[in-house]
mmCIF file with all atom_site columns, C-alpha atoms in Angstrom:
data_model
loop_
_atom_site.group_PDB
_atom_site.id
_atom_site.type_symbol
_atom_site.label_atom_id
_atom_site.label_alt_id
_atom_site.label_comp_id
_atom_site.label_asym_id
_atom_site.label_entity_id
_atom_site.label_seq_id
_atom_site.pdbx_PDB_ins_code
_atom_site.Cartn_x
_atom_site.Cartn_y
_atom_site.Cartn_z
_atom_site.occupancy
_atom_site.B_iso_or_equiv
_atom_site.pdbx_formal_charge
_atom_site.auth_seq_id
_atom_site.auth_comp_id
_atom_site.auth_asym_id
_atom_site.auth_atom_id
_atom_site.pdbx_PDB_model_num
ATOM 1   C CA . SER A 1 1   ? -9.989  11.897  0.686   1.00 42.00 ? 1   SER A CA 1
ATOM 2   C CA . GLN A 1 2   ? -7.738  9.967   -1.995  1.00 48.00 ? 2   GLN A CA 1
ATOM 3   C CA . GLN A 1 3   ? -4.600  11.265  -3.480  1.00 61.00 ? 3   GLN A CA 1
ATOM 4   C CA . GLY A 1 4   ? -4.613  8.974   -6.558  1.00 69.00 ? 4   GLY A CA 1
ATOM 5   C CA . GLU A 1 5   ? -7.558  7.942   -8.679  1.00 81.00 ? 5   GLU A CA 1
ATOM 6   C CA . GLU A 1 6   ? -6.866  4.993   -10.952 1.00 85.00 ? 6   GLU A CA 1
ATOM 7   C CA . ASP A 1 7   ? -8.975  4.475   -14.434 1.00 87.00 ? 7   ASP A CA 1
ATOM 8   C CA . PRO A 1 8   ? -10.453 2.306   -15.457 1.00 92.00 ? 8   PRO A CA 1
ATOM 9   C CA . GLN A 1 9   ? -11.841 0.488   -12.401 1.00 92.00 ? 9   GLN A CA 1
ATOM 10  C CA . ALA A 1 10  ? -11.636 -2.732  -14.382 1.00 95.00 ? 10  ALA A CA 1
ATOM 11  C CA . LEU A 1 11  ? -10.346 -3.771  -17.279 1.00 96.00 ? 11  LEU A CA 1
ATOM 12  C CA . SER A 1 12  ? -10.535 -7.438  -19.326 1.00 97.00 ? 12  SER A CA 1
ATOM 13  C CA . ILE A 1 13  ? -8.052  -8.142  -22.310 1.00 97.00 ? 13  ILE A CA 1
ATOM 14  C CA . GLN A 1 14  ? -6.669  -10.977 -24.029 1.00 97.00 ? 14  GLN A CA 1
ATOM 15  C CA . GLU A 1 15  ? -3.474  -12.494 -23.456 1.00 97.00 ? 15  GLU A CA 1
ATOM 16  C CA . GLY A 1 16  ? -1.151  -10.869 -26.145 1.00 97.00 ? 16  GLY A CA 1
ATOM 17  C CA . GLU A 1 17  ? -2.686  -7.294  -25.746 1.00 98.00 ? 17  GLU A CA 1
ATOM 18  C CA . ASN A 1 18  ? -1.266  -4.253  -23.930 1.00 98.00 ? 18  ASN A CA 1
ATOM 19  C CA . ALA A 1 19  ? -2.826  -3.123  -20.675 1.00 97.00 ? 19  ALA A CA 1
ATOM 20  C CA . THR A 1 20  ? -2.949  0.666   -20.112 1.00 97.00 ? 20  THR A CA 1
ATOM 21  C CA . MET A 1 21  ? -4.072  2.041   -16.896 1.00 96.00 ? 21  MET A CA 1
ATOM 22  C CA . ASN A 1 22  ? -4.188  5.886   -15.519 1.00 96.00 ? 22  ASN A CA 1
ATOM 23  C CA . CYS A 1 23  ? -3.477  7.590   -12.229 1.00 95.00 ? 23  CYS A CA 1
ATOM 24  C CA . SER A 1 24  ? -4.502  10.969  -11.560 1.00 94.00 ? 24  SER A CA 1
ATOM 25  C CA . TYR A 1 25  ? -3.648  13.025  -8.375  1.00 91.00 ? 25  TYR A CA 1
ATOM 26  C CA . LYS A 1 26  ? -4.315  16.136  -6.922  1.00 87.00 ? 26  LYS A CA 1
ATOM 27  C CA . THR A 1 27  ? -1.404  17.834  -5.400  1.00 83.00 ? 27  THR A CA 1
ATOM 28  C CA . SER A 1 28  ? 2.588   18.079  -5.933  1.00 83.00 ? 28  SER A CA 1
ATOM 29  C CA . ILE A 1 29  ? 4.190   14.987  -5.267  1.00 85.00 ? 29  ILE A CA 1
ATOM 30  C CA . ASN A 1 30  ? 8.283   13.968  -4.977  1.00 84.00 ? 30  ASN A CA 1
ATOM 31  C CA . ASN A 1 31  ? 7.385   10.548  -6.766  1.00 89.00 ? 31  ASN A CA 1
ATOM 32  C CA . LEU A 1 32  ? 4.787   8.542   -7.870  1.00 93.00 ? 32  LEU A CA 1
ATOM 33  C CA . GLN A 1 33  ? 4.935   4.572   -7.548  1.00 94.00 ? 33  GLN A CA 1
ATOM 34  C CA . TRP A 1 34  ? 2.745   1.634   -9.335  1.00 96.00 ? 34  TRP A CA 1
ATOM 35  C CA . TYR A 1 35  ? 1.762   -1.532  -7.207  1.00 97.00 ? 35  TYR A CA 1
ATOM 36  C CA . ARG A 1 36  ? 0.505   -5.066  -7.840  1.00 97.00 ? 36  ARG A CA 1
ATOM 37  C CA . GLN A 1 37  ? -1.885  -6.954  -5.567  1.00 96.00 ? 37  GLN A CA 1
ATOM 38  C CA . ASN A 1 38  ? -2.791  -10.666 -6.501  1.00 94.00 ? 38  ASN A CA 1
ATOM 39  C CA . SER A 1 39  ? -6.124  -11.643 -5.173  1.00 89.00 ? 39  SER A CA 1
ATOM 40  C CA . GLY A 1 40  ? -6.118  -11.743 -1.330  1.00 83.00 ? 40  GLY A CA 1
ATOM 41  C CA . ARG A 1 41  ? -2.228  -11.155 -1.111  1.00 88.00 ? 41  ARG A CA 1
ATOM 42  C CA . GLY A 1 42  ? -0.149  -7.985  0.131   1.00 90.00 ? 42  GLY A CA 1
ATOM 43  C CA . LEU A 1 43  ? 1.115   -5.390  -2.817  1.00 95.00 ? 43  LEU A CA 1
ATOM 44  C CA . VAL A 1 44  ? 4.068   -5.816  -4.453  1.00 96.00 ? 44  VAL A CA 1
ATOM 45  C CA . HIS A 1 45  ? 6.359   -2.853  -5.521  1.00 95.00 ? 45  HIS A CA 1
ATOM 46  C CA . LEU A 1 46  ? 6.692   -2.699  -9.443  1.00 97.00 ? 46  LEU A CA 1
ATOM 47  C CA . ILE A 1 47  ? 7.938   0.829   -10.411 1.00 96.00 ? 47  ILE A CA 1
ATOM 48  C CA . LEU A 1 48  ? 8.644   4.199   -8.795  1.00 94.00 ? 48  LEU A CA 1
ATOM 49  C CA . ILE A 1 49  ? 9.194   7.271   -10.912 1.00 95.00 ? 49  ILE A CA 1
ATOM 50  C CA . ARG A 1 50  ? 10.495  10.655  -9.782  1.00 92.00 ? 50  ARG A CA 1
ATOM 51  C CA . SER A 1 51  ? 8.715   14.186  -10.368 1.00 91.00 ? 51  SER A CA 1
ATOM 52  C CA . ASN A 1 52  ? 11.458  15.128  -12.559 1.00 94.00 ? 52  ASN A CA 1
ATOM 53  C CA . GLU A 1 53  ? 11.492  12.122  -14.900 1.00 96.00 ? 53  GLU A CA 1
ATOM 54  C CA . ARG A 1 54  ? 8.912   11.892  -17.849 1.00 97.00 ? 54  ARG A CA 1
ATOM 55  C CA . GLU A 1 55  ? 9.129   8.043   -18.484 1.00 98.00 ? 55  GLU A CA 1
ATOM 56  C CA . LYS A 1 56  ? 10.401  4.737   -16.971 1.00 97.00 ? 56  LYS A CA 1
ATOM 57  C CA . HIS A 1 57  ? 10.849  1.307   -18.356 1.00 97.00 ? 57  HIS A CA 1
ATOM 58  C CA . SER A 1 58  ? 11.158  -2.210  -16.395 1.00 96.00 ? 58  SER A CA 1
ATOM 59  C CA . GLY A 1 59  ? 10.751  -5.065  -18.529 1.00 97.00 ? 59  GLY A CA 1
ATOM 60  C CA . ARG A 1 60  ? 7.367   -5.404  -19.845 1.00 97.00 ? 60  ARG A CA 1
ATOM 61  C CA . LEU A 1 61  ? 6.021   -2.082  -17.811 1.00 98.00 ? 61  LEU A CA 1
ATOM 62  C CA . ARG A 1 62  ? 6.212   1.304   -19.245 1.00 98.00 ? 62  ARG A CA 1
ATOM 63  C CA . VAL A 1 63  ? 5.150   4.122   -16.785 1.00 98.00 ? 63  VAL A CA 1
ATOM 64  C CA . THR A 1 64  ? 4.647   7.849   -18.006 1.00 98.00 ? 64  THR A CA 1
ATOM 65  C CA . LEU A 1 65  ? 4.149   11.041  -15.574 1.00 97.00 ? 65  LEU A CA 1
ATOM 66  C CA . ASP A 1 66  ? 2.816   14.190  -16.843 1.00 96.00 ? 66  ASP A CA 1
ATOM 67  C CA . THR A 1 67  ? 3.232   16.618  -13.614 1.00 93.00 ? 67  THR A CA 1
ATOM 68  C CA . SER A 1 68  ? 1.588   19.288  -15.770 1.00 94.00 ? 68  SER A CA 1
ATOM 69  C CA . LYS A 1 69  ? -1.764  17.275  -15.606 1.00 95.00 ? 69  LYS A CA 1
ATOM 70  C CA . LYS A 1 70  ? -1.180  15.562  -12.647 1.00 93.00 ? 70  LYS A CA 1
ATOM 71  C CA . SER A 1 71  ? -1.470  11.990  -14.123 1.00 95.00 ? 71  SER A CA 1
ATOM 72  C CA . SER A 1 72  ? 0.667   8.851   -14.845 1.00 96.00 ? 72  SER A CA 1
ATOM 73  C CA . SER A 1 73  ? -0.143  6.083   -16.745 1.00 97.00 ? 73  SER A CA 1
ATOM 74  C CA . LEU A 1 74  ? 1.276   2.284   -16.742 1.00 98.00 ? 74  LEU A CA 1
ATOM 75  C CA . LEU A 1 75  ? 1.327   0.160   -19.672 1.00 98.00 ? 75  LEU A CA 1
ATOM 76  C CA . ILE A 1 76  ? 1.846   -3.397  -19.406 1.00 98.00 ? 76  ILE A CA 1
ATOM 77  C CA . THR A 1 77  ? 3.134   -4.765  -22.868 1.00 98.00 ? 77  THR A CA 1
ATOM 78  C CA . ALA A 1 78  ? 2.276   -8.439  -24.476 1.00 98.00 ? 78  ALA A CA 1
ATOM 79  C CA . SER A 1 79  ? 0.357   -9.382  -21.599 1.00 97.00 ? 79  SER A CA 1
ATOM 80  C CA . ARG A 1 80  ? -0.158  -12.725 -19.883 1.00 97.00 ? 80  ARG A CA 1
ATOM 81  C CA . ALA A 1 81  ? -2.848  -14.390 -17.903 1.00 97.00 ? 81  ALA A CA 1
ATOM 82  C CA . ALA A 1 82  ? -0.055  -13.930 -14.887 1.00 96.00 ? 82  ALA A CA 1
ATOM 83  C CA . ASP A 1 83  ? -0.536  -10.299 -15.086 1.00 97.00 ? 83  ASP A CA 1
ATOM 84  C CA . THR A 1 84  ? -3.900  -10.790 -13.818 1.00 97.00 ? 84  THR A CA 1
ATOM 85  C CA . ALA A 1 85  ? -4.155  -8.635  -10.486 1.00 97.00 ? 85  ALA A CA 1
ATOM 86  C CA . SER A 1 86  ? -5.387  -5.348  -9.197  1.00 96.00 ? 86  SER A CA 1
ATOM 87  C CA . TYR A 1 87  ? -2.960  -2.481  -9.876  1.00 96.00 ? 87  TYR A CA 1
ATOM 88  C CA . PHE A 1 88  ? -2.618  0.678   -7.627  1.00 95.00 ? 88  PHE A CA 1
ATOM 89  C CA . CYS A 1 89  ? -0.941  3.886   -7.675  1.00 95.00 ? 89  CYS A CA 1
ATOM 90  C CA . ALA A 1 90  ? 0.776   5.665   -4.807  1.00 94.00 ? 90  ALA A CA 1
ATOM 91  C CA . THR A 1 91  ? 1.829   9.154   -4.291  1.00 91.00 ? 91  THR A CA 1
ATOM 92  C CA . ASP A 1 92  ? 4.160   10.164  -1.647  1.00 85.00 ? 92  ASP A CA 1
ATOM 93  C CA . VAL A 1 93  ? 3.257   12.851  0.464   1.00 69.00 ? 93  VAL A CA 1
ATOM 94  C CA . LEU A 1 94  ? 6.069   14.483  2.516   1.00 60.00 ? 94  LEU A CA 1
ATOM 95  C CA . ARG A 1 95  ? 6.190   15.083  6.181   1.00 58.00 ? 95  ARG A CA 1
ATOM 96  C CA . GLU A 1 96  ? 8.662   15.872  8.716   1.00 59.00 ? 96  GLU A CA 1
ATOM 97  C CA . TYR A 1 97  ? 9.253   12.507  9.942   1.00 57.00 ? 97  TYR A CA 1
ATOM 98  C CA . GLY A 1 98  ? 9.154   9.516   7.814   1.00 53.00 ? 98  GLY A CA 1
ATOM 99  C CA . ASN A 1 99  ? 7.112   9.042   4.282   1.00 61.00 ? 99  ASN A CA 1
ATOM 100 C CA . LYS A 1 100 ? 3.541   8.688   3.466   1.00 77.00 ? 100 LYS A CA 1
ATOM 101 C CA . LEU A 1 101 ? 2.201   7.092   0.438   1.00 87.00 ? 101 LEU A CA 1
ATOM 102 C CA . VAL A 1 102 ? -1.633  7.679   -0.406  1.00 87.00 ? 102 VAL A CA 1
ATOM 103 C CA . PHE A 1 103 ? -3.107  4.902   -2.439  1.00 90.00 ? 103 PHE A CA 1
ATOM 104 C CA . GLY A 1 104 ? -5.536  5.289   -4.903  1.00 89.00 ? 104 GLY A CA 1
ATOM 105 C CA . ALA A 1 105 ? -8.774  2.562   -5.118  1.00 89.00 ? 105 ALA A CA 1
ATOM 106 C CA . GLY A 1 106 ? -6.708  0.317   -7.761  1.00 92.00 ? 106 GLY A CA 1
ATOM 107 C CA . THR A 1 107 ? -7.663  -1.021  -11.387 1.00 94.00 ? 107 THR A CA 1
ATOM 108 C CA . ILE A 1 108 ? -8.690  -4.534  -11.530 1.00 95.00 ? 108 ILE A CA 1
ATOM 109 C CA . LEU A 1 109 ? -6.903  -6.298  -14.543 1.00 97.00 ? 109 LEU A CA 1
ATOM 110 C CA . ARG A 1 110 ? -7.856  -9.645  -15.956 1.00 97.00 ? 110 ARG A CA 1
ATOM 111 C CA . VAL A 1 111 ? -5.998  -11.369 -18.987 1.00 97.00 ? 111 VAL A CA 1
ATOM 112 C CA . LYS A 1 112 ? -7.615  -13.998 -20.610 1.00 96.00 ? 112 LYS A CA 1
ATOM 113 C CA . SER A 1 113 ? -5.886  -16.586 -22.171 1.00 92.00 ? 113 SER A CA 1
ATOM 114 C CA . ASP B 2 1   ? 14.592  -10.533 -0.046  1.00 70.00 ? 1   ASP B CA 1
ATOM 115 C CA . VAL B 2 2   ? 12.741  -8.628  2.412   1.00 68.00 ? 2   VAL B CA 1
ATOM 116 C CA . LYS B 2 3   ? 10.149  -10.103 4.514   1.00 91.00 ? 3   LYS B CA 1
ATOM 117 C CA . VAL B 2 4   ? 7.311   -8.860  6.180   1.00 96.00 ? 4   VAL B CA 1
ATOM 118 C CA . THR B 2 5   ? 5.482   -11.192 8.232   1.00 96.00 ? 5   THR B CA 1
ATOM 119 C CA . GLN B 2 6   ? 1.688   -11.022 9.634   1.00 96.00 ? 6   GLN B CA 1
ATOM 120 C CA . SER B 2 7   ? 0.687   -12.881 12.618  1.00 91.00 ? 7   SER B CA 1
ATOM 121 C CA . SER B 2 8   ? -2.769  -14.135 10.822  1.00 93.00 ? 8   SER B CA 1
ATOM 122 C CA . ARG B 2 9   ? -3.851  -14.376 7.638   1.00 94.00 ? 9   ARG B CA 1
ATOM 123 C CA . TYR B 2 10  ? -7.393  -14.803 8.727   1.00 96.00 ? 10  TYR B CA 1
ATOM 124 C CA . LEU B 2 11  ? -8.852  -13.738 12.186  1.00 97.00 ? 11  LEU B CA 1
ATOM 125 C CA . VAL B 2 12  ? -12.435 -13.885 13.377  1.00 98.00 ? 12  VAL B CA 1
ATOM 126 C CA . LYS B 2 13  ? -13.047 -12.035 16.591  1.00 98.00 ? 13  LYS B CA 1
ATOM 127 C CA . ARG B 2 14  ? -16.597 -10.619 18.258  1.00 98.00 ? 14  ARG B CA 1
ATOM 128 C CA . THR B 2 15  ? -17.528 -7.209  18.699  1.00 98.00 ? 15  THR B CA 1
ATOM 129 C CA . GLY B 2 16  ? -16.188 -5.690  21.847  1.00 97.00 ? 16  GLY B CA 1
ATOM 130 C CA . GLU B 2 17  ? -13.121 -8.148  22.122  1.00 97.00 ? 17  GLU B CA 1
ATOM 131 C CA . LYS B 2 18  ? -9.368  -6.385  22.088  1.00 97.00 ? 18  LYS B CA 1
ATOM 132 C CA . VAL B 2 19  ? -7.517  -7.755  19.061  1.00 97.00 ? 19  VAL B CA 1
ATOM 133 C CA . PHE B 2 20  ? -3.777  -7.592  18.542  1.00 97.00 ? 20  PHE B CA 1
ATOM 134 C CA . LEU B 2 21  ? -2.271  -7.626  14.803  1.00 98.00 ? 21  LEU B CA 1
ATOM 135 C CA . GLU B 2 22  ? 1.225   -8.364  14.847  1.00 97.00 ? 22  GLU B CA 1
ATOM 136 C CA . CYS B 2 23  ? 3.624   -7.210  12.182  1.00 98.00 ? 23  CYS B CA 1
ATOM 137 C CA . VAL B 2 24  ? 7.393   -8.183  11.968  1.00 98.00 ? 24  VAL B CA 1
ATOM 138 C CA . GLN B 2 25  ? 9.973   -7.262  9.418   1.00 97.00 ? 25  GLN B CA 1
ATOM 139 C CA . ASP B 2 26  ? 13.738  -8.436  9.223   1.00 95.00 ? 26  ASP B CA 1
ATOM 140 C CA . MET B 2 27  ? 15.150  -5.844  7.244   1.00 90.00 ? 27  MET B CA 1
ATOM 141 C CA . ASP B 2 28  ? 16.153  -3.062  9.964   1.00 91.00 ? 28  ASP B CA 1
ATOM 142 C CA . HIS B 2 29  ? 13.561  -0.726  8.377   1.00 91.00 ? 29  HIS B CA 1
ATOM 143 C CA . GLU B 2 30  ? 13.167  2.441   10.273  1.00 90.00 ? 30  GLU B CA 1
ATOM 144 C CA . ASN B 2 31  ? 9.526   3.081   9.068   1.00 90.00 ? 31  ASN B CA 1
ATOM 145 C CA . MET B 2 32  ? 6.307   0.601   9.337   1.00 93.00 ? 32  MET B CA 1
ATOM 146 C CA . PHE B 2 33  ? 2.689   1.231   8.403   1.00 94.00 ? 33  PHE B CA 1
ATOM 147 C CA . TRP B 2 34  ? -0.767  -0.321  9.003   1.00 97.00 ? 34  TRP B CA 1
ATOM 148 C CA . TYR B 2 35  ? -3.478  0.052   6.249   1.00 97.00 ? 35  TYR B CA 1
ATOM 149 C CA . ARG B 2 36  ? -6.845  -1.315  5.947   1.00 97.00 ? 36  ARG B CA 1
ATOM 150 C CA . GLN B 2 37  ? -8.229  -2.042  2.523   1.00 95.00 ? 37  GLN B CA 1
ATOM 151 C CA . ASP B 2 38  ? -11.668 -2.037  1.532   1.00 93.00 ? 38  ASP B CA 1
ATOM 152 C CA . PRO B 2 39  ? -13.418 -2.781  -1.768  1.00 87.00 ? 39  PRO B CA 1
ATOM 153 C CA . GLY B 2 40  ? -13.641 0.789   -3.721  1.00 83.00 ? 40  GLY B CA 1
ATOM 154 C CA . LEU B 2 41  ? -11.472 2.595   -1.063  1.00 86.00 ? 41  LEU B CA 1
ATOM 155 C CA . GLY B 2 42  ? -8.129  1.353   -2.051  1.00 87.00 ? 42  GLY B CA 1
ATOM 156 C CA . LEU B 2 43  ? -5.276  1.329   0.847   1.00 92.00 ? 43  LEU B CA 1
ATOM 157 C CA . ARG B 2 44  ? -6.205  3.793   3.660   1.00 94.00 ? 44  ARG B CA 1
ATOM 158 C CA . LEU B 2 45  ? -3.472  4.506   6.412   1.00 93.00 ? 45  LEU B CA 1
ATOM 159 C CA . ILE B 2 46  ? -4.019  4.233   10.232  1.00 96.00 ? 46  ILE B CA 1
ATOM 160 C CA . TYR B 2 47  ? -0.894  4.608   11.704  1.00 95.00 ? 47  TYR B CA 1
ATOM 161 C CA . PHE B 2 48  ? 2.820   4.365   10.893  1.00 92.00 ? 48  PHE B CA 1
ATOM 162 C CA . SER B 2 49  ? 5.814   4.521   13.164  1.00 92.00 ? 49  SER B CA 1
ATOM 163 C CA . TYR B 2 50  ? 9.319   6.067   12.006  1.00 87.00 ? 50  TYR B CA 1
ATOM 164 C CA . ASP B 2 51  ? 11.222  5.083   14.889  1.00 87.00 ? 51  ASP B CA 1
ATOM 165 C CA . VAL B 2 52  ? 11.045  2.752   17.879  1.00 90.00 ? 52  VAL B CA 1
ATOM 166 C CA . LYS B 2 53  ? 8.279   4.092   20.257  1.00 86.00 ? 53  LYS B CA 1
ATOM 167 C CA . MET B 2 54  ? 7.563   6.733   18.011  1.00 88.00 ? 54  MET B CA 1
ATOM 168 C CA . LYS B 2 55  ? 3.996   6.898   16.045  1.00 92.00 ? 55  LYS B CA 1
ATOM 169 C CA . GLU B 2 56  ? 1.901   9.021   13.712  1.00 90.00 ? 56  GLU B CA 1
ATOM 170 C CA . LYS B 2 57  ? -1.613  9.074   13.029  1.00 92.00 ? 57  LYS B CA 1
ATOM 171 C CA . GLY B 2 58  ? -2.815  8.324   9.578   1.00 91.00 ? 58  GLY B CA 1
ATOM 172 C CA . ASP B 2 59  ? -5.993  9.188   7.768   1.00 90.00 ? 59  ASP B CA 1
ATOM 173 C CA . ILE B 2 60  ? -8.153  6.690   9.984   1.00 95.00 ? 60  ILE B CA 1
ATOM 174 C CA . PRO B 2 61  ? -6.938  6.372   13.408  1.00 96.00 ? 61  PRO B CA 1
ATOM 175 C CA . GLU B 2 62  ? -10.218 6.182   15.060  1.00 96.00 ? 62  GLU B CA 1
ATOM 176 C CA . GLY B 2 63  ? -10.619 2.843   17.077  1.00 96.00 ? 63  GLY B CA 1
ATOM 177 C CA . TYR B 2 64  ? -7.009  1.883   16.573  1.00 98.00 ? 64  TYR B CA 1
ATOM 178 C CA . SER B 2 65  ? -3.990  2.024   18.399  1.00 97.00 ? 65  SER B CA 1
ATOM 179 C CA . VAL B 2 66  ? -0.111  0.820   17.697  1.00 97.00 ? 66  VAL B CA 1
ATOM 180 C CA . SER B 2 67  ? 2.728   -0.118  19.695  1.00 97.00 ? 67  SER B CA 1
ATOM 181 C CA . ARG B 2 68  ? 6.431   -0.357  18.517  1.00 96.00 ? 68  ARG B CA 1
ATOM 182 C CA . GLU B 2 69  ? 8.465   -1.440  21.512  1.00 94.00 ? 69  GLU B CA 1
ATOM 183 C CA . LYS B 2 70  ? 11.231  -2.974  19.080  1.00 95.00 ? 70  LYS B CA 1
ATOM 184 C CA . LYS B 2 71  ? 12.301  -1.977  15.417  1.00 95.00 ? 71  LYS B CA 1
ATOM 185 C CA . GLU B 2 72  ? 11.142  -4.782  14.034  1.00 96.00 ? 72  GLU B CA 1
ATOM 186 C CA . ARG B 2 73  ? 7.850   -5.138  15.455  1.00 97.00 ? 73  ARG B CA 1
ATOM 187 C CA . PHE B 2 74  ? 4.708   -3.030  14.778  1.00 97.00 ? 74  PHE B CA 1
ATOM 188 C CA . SER B 2 75  ? 1.513   -3.876  16.655  1.00 97.00 ? 75  SER B CA 1
ATOM 189 C CA . LEU B 2 76  ? -1.759  -2.827  15.881  1.00 98.00 ? 76  LEU B CA 1
ATOM 190 C CA . ILE B 2 77  ? -4.447  -2.751  18.213  1.00 98.00 ? 77  ILE B CA 1
ATOM 191 C CA . LEU B 2 78  ? -8.332  -2.697  18.093  1.00 97.00 ? 78  LEU B CA 1
ATOM 192 C CA . GLU B 2 79  ? -9.285  -1.593  21.588  1.00 95.00 ? 79  GLU B CA 1
ATOM 193 C CA . SER B 2 80  ? -12.744 -2.715  21.397  1.00 97.00 ? 80  SER B CA 1
ATOM 194 C CA . ALA B 2 81  ? -13.276 -4.591  18.189  1.00 98.00 ? 81  ALA B CA 1
ATOM 195 C CA . SER B 2 82  ? -16.519 -3.560  16.115  1.00 98.00 ? 82  SER B CA 1
ATOM 196 C CA . THR B 2 83  ? -18.142 -4.610  12.646  1.00 98.00 ? 83  THR B CA 1
ATOM 197 C CA . ASN B 2 84  ? -17.077 -1.646  10.851  1.00 97.00 ? 84  ASN B CA 1
ATOM 198 C CA . GLN B 2 85  ? -13.659 -2.606  11.581  1.00 98.00 ? 85  GLN B CA 1
ATOM 199 C CA . THR B 2 86  ? -14.211 -5.807  9.756   1.00 98.00 ? 86  THR B CA 1
ATOM 200 C CA . SER B 2 87  ? -11.671 -5.332  6.719   1.00 97.00 ? 87  SER B CA 1
ATOM 201 C CA . MET B 2 88  ? -8.166  -6.527  5.145   1.00 96.00 ? 88  MET B CA 1
ATOM 202 C CA . TYR B 2 89  ? -5.346  -5.253  7.203   1.00 98.00 ? 89  TYR B CA 1
ATOM 203 C CA . LEU B 2 90  ? -2.095  -5.041  5.630   1.00 97.00 ? 90  LEU B CA 1
ATOM 204 C CA . CYS B 2 91  ? 1.246   -4.071  7.269   1.00 97.00 ? 91  CYS B CA 1
ATOM 205 C CA . ALA B 2 92  ? 4.528   -2.440  5.499   1.00 95.00 ? 92  ALA B CA 1
ATOM 206 C CA . SER B 2 93  ? 7.765   -1.162  5.907   1.00 94.00 ? 93  SER B CA 1
ATOM 207 C CA . SER B 2 94  ? 10.174  0.778   4.539   1.00 90.00 ? 94  SER B CA 1
ATOM 208 C CA . PRO B 2 95  ? 13.774  1.824   4.734   1.00 85.00 ? 95  PRO B CA 1
ATOM 209 C CA . TYR B 2 96  ? 13.346  5.761   3.743   1.00 70.00 ? 96  TYR B CA 1
ATOM 210 C CA . SER B 2 97  ? 13.260  8.423   6.868   1.00 63.00 ? 97  SER B CA 1
ATOM 211 C CA . GLY B 2 98  ? 13.219  10.860  4.344   1.00 58.00 ? 98  GLY B CA 1
ATOM 212 C CA . ARG B 2 99  ? 11.778  11.048  1.072   1.00 59.00 ? 99  ARG B CA 1
ATOM 213 C CA . ALA B 2 100 ? 9.021   8.242   0.360   1.00 63.00 ? 100 ALA B CA 1
ATOM 214 C CA . GLY B 2 101 ? 10.394  5.130   -1.243  1.00 80.00 ? 101 GLY B CA 1
ATOM 215 C CA . GLU B 2 102 ? 9.289   1.691   -1.787  1.00 88.00 ? 102 GLU B CA 1
ATOM 216 C CA . GLN B 2 103 ? 7.021   0.044   0.832   1.00 91.00 ? 103 GLN B CA 1
ATOM 217 C CA . TYR B 2 104 ? 7.448   -3.584  1.346   1.00 93.00 ? 104 TYR B CA 1
ATOM 218 C CA . PHE B 2 105 ? 4.225   -5.258  2.124   1.00 96.00 ? 105 PHE B CA 1
ATOM 219 C CA . GLY B 2 106 ? 2.945   -8.424  4.346   1.00 96.00 ? 106 GLY B CA 1
ATOM 220 C CA . PRO B 2 107 ? 0.707   -10.849 3.093   1.00 95.00 ? 107 PRO B CA 1
ATOM 221 C CA . GLY B 2 108 ? -2.521  -9.259  4.909   1.00 96.00 ? 108 GLY B CA 1
ATOM 222 C CA . THR B 2 109 ? -4.836  -10.228 7.598   1.00 97.00 ? 109 THR B CA 1
ATOM 223 C CA . ARG B 2 110 ? -8.579  -10.449 6.982   1.00 96.00 ? 110 ARG B CA 1
ATOM 224 C CA . LEU B 2 111 ? -10.272 -9.767  10.091  1.00 98.00 ? 111 LEU B CA 1
ATOM 225 C CA . THR B 2 112 ? -13.980 -10.248 10.576  1.00 98.00 ? 112 THR B CA 1
ATOM 226 C CA . VAL B 2 113 ? -15.610 -9.034  13.546  1.00 98.00 ? 113 VAL B CA 1
ATOM 227 C CA . THR B 2 114 ? -19.141 -10.847 14.302  1.00 97.00 ? 114 THR B CA 1
#
């Protein structure tokens, strides 16, 4: 079963607008991560937020985490056509050995120029 | 920069064939992972390895096996390919042996089984 579920499934905006994607999860986490995937390519790590953090910034990205609601949001400000991609949240699951991330189904973002 | 490479970008195989997907990372990472990605389902973990010759089943290991004889190389094996294994396969590596950290992904192999 999926730990993280993104909302919306798809989002279409104009260049310059802000894009907000949400992620909900089910169990306690150590951290939550966001990844981007351009069409037909591998995933690229964007940002990691730990369970004791509430907000984190990286360039035009802002991530918030609400552990009481088991949810996170990714905000991309002043979007560009190059931001067109799929975005995935991933939550860690602590195991005895190694680590394991559980990915959601993703949000497809289209930025129109 | 960390580099994760996969042996093929596109692969077409016949039902019943044995298929090998190779993944190599160049950053001496302990952990390596194989995922499959299907529309609407996101990434699902097939197997992962936290050390040479060590492996653990992920969420969907059925029909797959793995091999990690060297630290930099992690192979995914489809013993007898079936059409429901048509998918995008992604390899990843991570340097963290404890708490989950950033994973570095390869470009993916799109496998079609006919």
